[in-house]
Amino acid sequence: MSRKSITILGATGSVGSSTLDLIDRNPDAFSIEALTAYRDVEGLALAARNSQAKLAVIGDESLSGELADALSGTGIETASGAQGICDAAQRGADLVMAAIVGAAGIRPVMDAIEAGSTLALANKESLVSAGAIMTRAAKERDVAILPVDSEHNAIFQCLDPTRPERVERIVLTASGGPFRTWDREAMRAVTPERAVQHPNWSMGAKISIDSATMMNKGLELIEAAHLFGLSPAQYAIVVHPQSVVHSMVEYVDGSVLAQMGAPDMRTPIAHTLAWPDRMETPCERLDLTAIGRLDFEAPDTERFPAIALARAAMEEGGAKPAILNAANEQAVAAFLAHNIGFLQITGIVAEVLDRYTPPAPGKLDDVFAIDREARRYADEAMEKQAA
Ligand code: NAD
Ligand code: MG
């Protein structure tokens, strides 16, 4: 059988390197078409050599010479810039792993869809901001979107696609993040270094902060609505601190199907790489007797207002999810740079959602314009608060 060709957008990140780890263990099953990264030349060059990629692309154009030097004599083609990343996505592959963080992933994800590649989607922000446009394009080209996010991957595995009308509710589980039991006063003083320490998952900085504010679960509500198409009221969130049950689907007869596993992203990633088949992984096996008990509790939207903000944005639709996402990206970056406090993140997002009310985006360029303007509003709100 011929090997499945894979392109990884965001190959040096947490999801990207877990994907490479699985591919490395299965050299007969996969080949690498292209790898992209933003600034990590060394990590990208190493990954490209190890995986015998055909093409390596660095997003930051000023690093293009460095990448070419690092790969000279290997026969691996190199390119750079945001356009270089889009070109890599457009080349097509059997499967494109979309693992860039943030709205920077929108254009390359659309390019991968337009090239007709099966899409393994980790980059939830692209779906939050441009979900309607993206899912429409995927449908037109008959492109499968396979969710990598553990919750959505769980739902995908539990969902009977032939009977969507028999689903009553989808329940997303949430770990609750590092501050699950903290009150707002205690959260006020947390540093970025503390907030990135997730109890169960090892992830990139941005999603780790989103998990701490629980905006991650909010973004996931909107992501789920685009992927699975039920009404907003049919999506619920349950806090489950052990991160063993990755999400659930409830049917009209009272049956609840859940997907479980140890919290290791390589399981959902492997599911998308091998789909519709399955592949072996080195992931720890679930030992329920060692875990002993599984706990569940209702989310607290007073302590974690991000969940309520995202739900409102999902219900209102239009430009709101793109605004929520852009303002959140801007505020998280400012928090990571020690420019604002932890509680200000959701405060800024709320303010931008309130003040900025453009019409719904009809095309991708509208999404980019809304994204830019929402970031400007967020910067303004942060300057005002600092004064
Ligand atoms: P990360 O920060 O570890 O990696 C991000 C990758 O994107 C890197 O390769 C980086 O070089 C690249 N990148 C960053 N900015 C870029 C830009 N402007 N242009 C081009 N490339 C850029 O992030 P991650 O934790 O791997 O997360 C990636 C995506 O997957 C996010 O959307 C996240 O929400 C989602 N996700 C991650 C996990 C996880 O366990 N890490 C789980 C579920 C979903
Ligand atoms: Mg998730």
Coordinates of C-alpha atoms and ligand atoms in Angstrom, one line a residue:
M1 CA 0.0 0.0 0.0
S2 CA 1.3 3.5 -0.7
R3 CA 2.1 5.7 2.2
K4 CA -0.3 8.5 3.3
S5 CA 1.3 11.9 2.6
I6 CA 1.0 14.4 5.4
T7 CA 1.6 18.1 5.6
I8 CA 1.9 19.6 9.1
L9 CA 1.1 23.3 9.6
G10 CA 2.7 24.3 12.9
A11 CA 5.0 21.3 13.0
T12 CA 7.2 22.6 15.9
G13 CA 4.4 23.1 18.4
S14 CA 2.9 20.8 20.9
V15 CA 0.3 19.1 18.5
G16 CA 2.8 19.3 15.6
S17 CA 5.5 17.4 17.5
S18 CA 3.1 14.8 18.8
T19 CA 2.0 14.3 15.2
L20 CA 5.7 13.9 14.1
D21 CA 6.3 11.4 17.0
L22 CA 3.5 9.1 15.8
I23 CA 4.6 9.4 12.1
D24 CA 8.2 8.6 13.2
R25 CA 7.0 5.4 14.8
N26 CA 5.1 4.4 11.6
P27 CA 7.5 5.1 8.7
D28 CA 5.8 2.6 6.5
A29 CA 2.4 4.2 6.8
F30 CA 3.2 7.9 6.3
S31 CA 5.4 10.2 4.3
I32 CA 5.9 14.0 4.9
E33 CA 5.0 16.4 2.1
A34 CA 5.6 19.7 4.0
L35 CA 6.3 21.0 7.5
T36 CA 5.8 24.7 8.6
A37 CA 6.8 26.7 11.6
Y38 CA 6.8 30.3 12.6
R39 CA 10.3 31.1 14.1
D40 CA 11.9 27.9 15.4
V41 CA 14.4 27.3 12.5
E42 CA 16.3 24.7 14.5
G43 CA 13.3 22.7 15.5
L44 CA 11.9 22.9 11.9
A45 CA 15.1 21.9 10.3
L46 CA 15.6 18.9 12.6
A47 CA 12.0 17.7 12.1
A48 CA 12.4 18.1 8.3
R49 CA 15.6 16.0 8.3
N50 CA 14.3 13.3 10.5
S51 CA 11.0 13.0 8.6
Q52 CA 12.6 13.4 5.1
A53 CA 10.1 16.1 4.3
K54 CA 10.0 17.4 0.8
L55 CA 9.5 21.0 1.9
A56 CA 10.1 23.1 5.0
V57 CA 8.6 26.6 5.4
I58 CA 9.5 29.2 8.1
G59 CA 6.8 31.9 8.6
D60 CA 9.2 34.7 9.7
E61 CA 10.7 35.8 6.4
S62 CA 13.8 37.2 8.1
L63 CA 14.8 33.6 8.9
S64 CA 14.6 32.3 5.4
G65 CA 18.5 32.3 4.9
E66 CA 19.0 30.6 8.2
L67 CA 16.6 27.8 7.2
A68 CA 18.2 27.4 3.8
D69 CA 21.6 27.1 5.5
A70 CA 20.3 24.6 8.0
L71 CA 18.9 22.4 5.2
S72 CA 21.5 22.9 2.6
G73 CA 22.7 19.7 0.9
T74 CA 19.7 17.7 2.1
G75 CA 17.6 18.2 -1.0
I76 CA 14.7 19.5 1.1
E77 CA 13.1 22.5 -0.5
T78 CA 12.7 25.6 1.7
A79 CA 10.4 28.6 1.6
S80 CA 9.4 31.4 3.9
G81 CA 6.7 33.9 4.9
A82 CA 2.9 33.7 5.4
Q83 CA 2.5 33.2 1.7
G84 CA 5.1 30.3 1.8
I85 CA 2.9 28.6 4.4
C86 CA -0.2 29.0 2.3
D87 CA 1.7 27.7 -0.7
A88 CA 2.6 24.6 1.3
A89 CA -1.0 24.1 2.2
Q90 CA -2.1 24.5 -1.4
R91 CA 0.3 21.8 -2.6
G92 CA -2.1 19.3 -1.2
A93 CA -1.4 16.1 0.7
D94 CA -3.6 13.1 1.6
L95 CA -4.0 14.8 5.0
V96 CA -3.1 18.2 6.3
M97 CA -2.7 18.6 10.1
A98 CA -3.7 22.1 10.9
A99 CA -1.7 22.8 14.2
I100 CA -0.9 26.5 13.9
V101 CA -2.1 28.4 16.9
G102 CA -4.6 31.3 16.5
A103 CA -6.2 33.2 13.7
A104 CA -2.8 33.0 11.8
G105 CA -4.1 29.5 10.8
I106 CA -7.2 30.7 9.0
R107 CA -5.8 31.3 5.5
P108 CA -3.6 28.1 5.3
V109 CA -6.5 26.0 6.6
M110 CA -8.7 27.4 3.8
D111 CA -6.0 26.7 1.3
A112 CA -5.7 23.1 2.5
I113 CA -9.5 22.7 2.1
E114 CA -9.4 24.2 -1.4
A115 CA -6.6 21.8 -2.4
G116 CA -9.0 19.0 -1.5
S117 CA -6.8 17.5 1.3
T118 CA -8.5 15.8 4.2
L119 CA -8.2 18.2 7.1
A120 CA -7.1 17.1 10.6
L121 CA -8.1 20.3 12.6
A122 CA -6.4 21.2 15.8
N123 CA -6.4 25.0 15.1
K124 CA -9.8 25.7 16.8
E125 CA -9.4 29.5 16.4
S126 CA -9.8 29.2 12.6
L127 CA -13.1 27.5 13.0
V128 CA -14.3 29.9 15.7
S129 CA -13.5 32.9 13.5
A130 CA -14.4 31.6 10.1
G131 CA -16.5 28.5 10.8
A132 CA -19.4 29.1 8.5
I133 CA -17.1 30.0 5.5
M134 CA -14.8 27.1 6.2
T135 CA -17.4 24.4 6.7
R136 CA -19.2 25.6 3.5
A137 CA -16.0 25.3 1.5
A138 CA -15.3 21.9 2.9
K139 CA -18.8 20.7 1.9
E140 CA -18.4 22.1 -1.6
R141 CA -15.2 20.2 -2.1
D142 CA -16.3 17.1 -0.2
V143 CA -13.4 17.6 2.2
A144 CA -13.6 15.7 5.5
I145 CA -12.8 17.7 8.6
L146 CA -11.5 15.4 11.3
P147 CA -11.4 17.1 14.7
V148 CA -8.1 16.7 16.7
D149 CA -9.2 18.6 19.7
S150 CA -9.7 15.8 22.3
E151 CA -13.4 16.7 23.1
H152 CA -14.4 17.0 19.4
N153 CA -12.5 13.9 18.5
A154 CA -14.4 12.1 21.3
I155 CA -17.7 13.4 20.0
F156 CA -16.8 12.5 16.4
Q157 CA -16.1 8.9 17.6
C158 CA -19.4 8.7 19.5
L159 CA -21.6 10.4 16.9
D160 CA -23.8 8.3 14.6
P161 CA -23.6 10.4 11.4
T162 CA -26.6 8.6 9.9
R163 CA -28.9 9.7 12.7
P164 CA -28.1 13.3 13.6
E165 CA -31.7 14.0 14.5
R166 CA -31.6 11.3 17.2
V167 CA -29.0 13.2 19.2
E168 CA -30.5 15.1 22.1
R169 CA -27.4 16.8 23.6
I170 CA -23.6 16.9 23.3
V171 CA -21.7 17.3 26.6
L172 CA -18.2 18.7 26.4
T173 CA -16.0 17.8 29.4
A174 CA -13.6 20.4 30.8
S175 CA -10.8 19.8 33.2
G176 CA -11.5 23.2 34.9
G177 CA -7.8 24.2 34.4
P178 CA -5.3 25.0 37.1
F179 CA -7.6 27.4 39.0
R180 CA -10.7 25.2 39.1
T181 CA -11.1 25.6 42.9
W182 CA -9.7 29.2 43.2
D183 CA -11.8 32.2 44.0
R184 CA -11.5 35.4 41.9
E185 CA -9.4 37.2 44.5
A186 CA -6.8 34.5 44.4
M187 CA -6.8 34.5 40.6
R188 CA -6.2 38.2 40.4
A189 CA -2.5 37.9 41.2
V190 CA -1.5 34.8 39.2
T191 CA 1.5 35.1 36.9
P192 CA 1.8 33.7 33.3
E193 CA 4.3 31.2 34.6
R194 CA 1.8 29.8 37.1
A195 CA -1.2 30.0 34.7
V196 CA 0.5 27.8 32.0
Q197 CA 0.9 24.9 34.4
H198 CA -2.0 22.7 33.4
P199 CA -2.9 19.9 35.8
N200 CA -3.5 17.2 33.1
W201 CA -2.3 18.3 29.7
S202 CA 1.1 19.6 28.4
M203 CA 0.2 22.1 25.7
G204 CA 1.4 25.4 24.0
A205 CA 1.3 28.6 26.0
K206 CA -1.8 30.2 24.4
I207 CA -4.2 27.2 24.9
S208 CA -2.8 26.7 28.4
I209 CA -3.9 30.3 29.3
D210 CA -7.2 29.7 27.6
S211 CA -7.6 26.6 29.8
A212 CA -6.9 28.6 32.9
T213 CA -9.6 31.3 32.0
M214 CA -11.8 28.5 30.6
M215 CA -12.0 30.5 27.4
N216 CA -10.7 27.3 25.8
K217 CA -14.0 25.6 26.7
G218 CA -15.9 28.6 25.3
L219 CA -14.0 28.4 22.0
E220 CA -14.7 24.7 22.0
L221 CA -18.5 25.2 22.3
I222 CA -18.4 27.3 19.1
E223 CA -16.0 24.8 17.4
A224 CA -18.4 22.0 18.2
A225 CA -21.4 23.9 16.8
H226 CA -19.6 24.3 13.5
L227 CA -18.5 20.7 13.4
F228 CA -21.6 18.9 14.5
G229 CA -24.4 21.5 13.7
L230 CA -26.9 21.1 16.5
S231 CA -28.5 24.2 18.0
P232 CA -26.6 26.1 20.7
A233 CA -28.9 24.9 23.5
Q234 CA -28.0 21.3 22.7
Y235 CA -24.4 21.9 23.9
A236 CA -23.5 21.5 27.6
I237 CA -20.3 21.7 29.5
V238 CA -19.4 19.5 32.5
V239 CA -16.3 20.0 34.6
H240 CA -14.4 16.7 35.0
P241 CA -11.1 17.2 36.7
Q242 CA -9.4 13.9 35.7
S243 CA -9.7 14.4 31.9
V244 CA -10.5 10.8 31.3
V245 CA -13.9 11.1 29.8
H246 CA -13.2 13.3 26.8
S247 CA -16.8 14.2 25.9
M248 CA -20.2 12.5 25.5
V249 CA -23.1 12.3 23.1
E250 CA -26.6 11.7 24.5
Y251 CA -29.3 10.2 22.3
V252 CA -33.1 10.5 22.5
D253 CA -33.5 7.1 24.1
G254 CA -31.3 8.1 27.1
S255 CA -28.1 6.3 25.9
V256 CA -25.0 8.3 26.6
L257 CA -21.9 7.4 24.6
A258 CA -18.5 8.6 26.0
Q259 CA -15.0 8.3 24.6
M260 CA -12.3 7.7 27.3
G261 CA -8.6 7.5 27.4
A262 CA -5.5 8.7 29.2
P263 CA -5.0 12.5 28.7
D264 CA -2.5 12.2 25.8
M265 CA -3.1 14.1 22.6
R266 CA -1.4 11.4 20.6
T267 CA -4.6 9.3 20.9
P268 CA -6.9 11.8 19.1
I269 CA -4.1 12.7 16.7
A270 CA -3.6 9.0 15.8
H271 CA -7.4 8.7 15.3
T272 CA -7.3 11.4 12.7
L273 CA -4.0 10.2 11.0
A274 CA -5.3 6.6 10.6
W275 CA -9.0 7.4 10.0
P276 CA -11.1 5.5 8.9
D277 CA -8.7 2.9 10.1
R278 CA -7.0 2.9 13.5
M279 CA -3.3 2.7 14.4
E280 CA -1.2 1.7 17.4
T281 CA 0.1 4.3 19.8
P282 CA 2.5 4.2 22.7
C283 CA 0.0 6.1 24.9
E284 CA -0.5 4.9 28.5
R285 CA -3.5 2.6 28.7
L286 CA -6.5 3.6 30.8
D287 CA -6.4 1.9 34.2
L288 CA -9.8 2.7 35.8
T289 CA -9.1 0.8 39.0
A290 CA -5.9 2.8 39.5
I291 CA -7.8 6.0 38.9
G292 CA -10.5 4.8 41.3
R293 CA -13.1 7.5 40.8
L294 CA -14.2 10.0 38.2
D295 CA -15.7 13.3 39.3
F296 CA -18.1 15.7 37.6
E297 CA -19.3 19.2 38.5
A298 CA -21.2 22.1 37.0
P299 CA -19.0 24.9 35.5
D300 CA -19.0 28.1 37.5
T301 CA -19.6 31.0 35.0
E302 CA -19.3 33.6 37.8
R303 CA -15.7 32.7 38.5
F304 CA -15.1 31.8 34.8
P305 CA -17.1 34.4 32.8
A306 CA -15.3 33.4 29.6
I307 CA -17.8 30.5 29.3
A308 CA -20.8 32.8 29.4
L309 CA -19.1 35.3 26.9
A310 CA -18.5 32.5 24.4
R311 CA -22.0 31.0 24.8
A312 CA -23.5 34.4 24.1
A313 CA -21.2 34.9 21.1
M314 CA -22.2 31.5 19.8
E315 CA -25.9 32.3 20.2
E316 CA -25.7 35.7 18.6
G317 CA -23.4 34.4 15.8
G318 CA -22.5 36.8 13.0
A319 CA -19.2 38.6 13.7
K320 CA -19.3 37.9 17.5
P321 CA -17.2 34.6 17.5
A322 CA -14.5 36.2 15.4
I323 CA -14.4 39.3 17.7
L324 CA -14.3 37.0 20.8
N325 CA -11.4 35.1 19.4
A326 CA -9.4 38.1 18.2
A327 CA -9.8 40.1 21.5
N328 CA -8.9 37.0 23.4
E329 CA -5.8 36.3 21.4
Q330 CA -4.7 39.9 21.9
A331 CA -5.4 39.9 25.6
V332 CA -3.7 36.5 26.2
A333 CA -0.6 37.8 24.4
A334 CA -0.6 40.9 26.6
F335 CA -1.0 38.7 29.7
L336 CA 1.9 36.4 28.6
A337 CA 4.0 39.5 28.1
H338 CA 3.2 40.6 31.7
N339 CA 1.3 43.7 30.4
I340 CA -2.1 42.9 32.0
G341 CA -3.4 40.9 34.9
F342 CA -5.1 37.5 34.6
L343 CA -8.6 38.7 35.3
Q344 CA -8.3 41.5 32.8
I345 CA -8.2 38.9 29.9
T346 CA -11.9 38.2 30.0
G347 CA -12.6 41.8 31.0
I348 CA -11.0 43.0 27.8
V349 CA -12.9 40.4 25.7
A350 CA -16.2 41.5 27.3
E351 CA -15.5 45.1 26.6
V352 CA -14.6 44.6 22.9
L353 CA -17.7 42.4 22.3
D354 CA -19.8 45.1 23.8
R355 CA -18.3 48.0 21.9
Y356 CA -17.7 46.6 18.5
T357 CA -20.7 45.5 16.5
P358 CA -19.9 45.0 12.8
P359 CA -22.2 43.0 10.4
A360 CA -21.7 39.3 9.9
P361 CA -18.7 38.3 7.7
G362 CA -19.7 37.0 4.2
K363 CA -16.2 36.2 3.0
L364 CA -12.7 35.5 4.4
D365 CA -11.5 39.1 3.9
D366 CA -14.4 40.3 6.1
V367 CA -13.2 37.9 8.8
F368 CA -9.7 39.3 8.6
A369 CA -11.0 42.9 8.7
I370 CA -13.1 42.1 11.8
D371 CA -10.1 40.3 13.4
R372 CA -7.9 43.3 12.9
E373 CA -10.4 45.8 14.2
A374 CA -11.3 43.7 17.2
R375 CA -7.5 43.6 18.1
R376 CA -7.4 47.4 17.8
Y377 CA -10.3 47.7 20.2
A378 CA -8.6 45.3 22.6
D379 CA -5.4 47.3 22.5
E380 CA -7.4 50.5 23.1
A381 CA -9.2 48.9 26.1
M382 CA -5.9 47.8 27.5
E383 CA -4.3 51.2 27.1
K384 CA -7.3 52.8 28.8
Q385 CA -7.1 50.4 31.7
A386 CA -3.3 51.0 32.1
A387 CA -3.8 54.8 32.2
Ligands
NAD1 P1 2.1 25.7 20.1 O1 2.2 27.1 20.5 O2 2.8 24.6 20.8 O3 2.5 25.5 18.5 C1 2.0 26.4 17.6 C2 2.6 26.1 16.2 O4 2.1 27.2 15.3 C3 4.1 26.2 16.2 O5 4.6 25.3 15.2 C4 4.4 27.7 15.7 O6 5.6 27.8 15.0 C5 3.2 27.9 14.7 N1 2.9 29.3 14.7 C6 2.6 30.1 15.7 N2 2.3 31.4 15.3 C7 2.3 31.3 13.9 C8 2.1 32.2 12.9 N3 1.8 33.5 13.1 N4 2.2 31.8 11.6 C9 2.5 30.5 11.3 N5 2.7 29.6 12.2 C10 2.6 30.0 13.5 O7 0.5 25.4 20.0 P2 -0.3 24.0 20.3 O8 -0.5 23.8 21.8 O9 0.4 22.9 19.5 O10 -1.7 24.3 19.7 C11 -1.9 24.4 18.3 C12 -3.4 24.4 18.0 O11 -4.0 23.2 18.4 C13 -4.1 25.6 18.8 O12 -5.1 26.1 18.0 C14 -4.7 24.9 20.0 O13 -5.9 25.5 20.4 C15 -5.0 23.5 19.4 N6 -5.0 22.4 20.4 C16 -3.9 22.1 21.0 C17 -3.9 21.1 22.0 C18 -2.6 20.7 22.7 O14 -2.6 19.7 23.5 N7 -1.6 21.4 22.6 C19 -5.1 20.4 22.3 C20 -6.2 20.7 21.5 C21 -6.2 21.7 20.6
MG2 MG -9.8 20.5 23.9

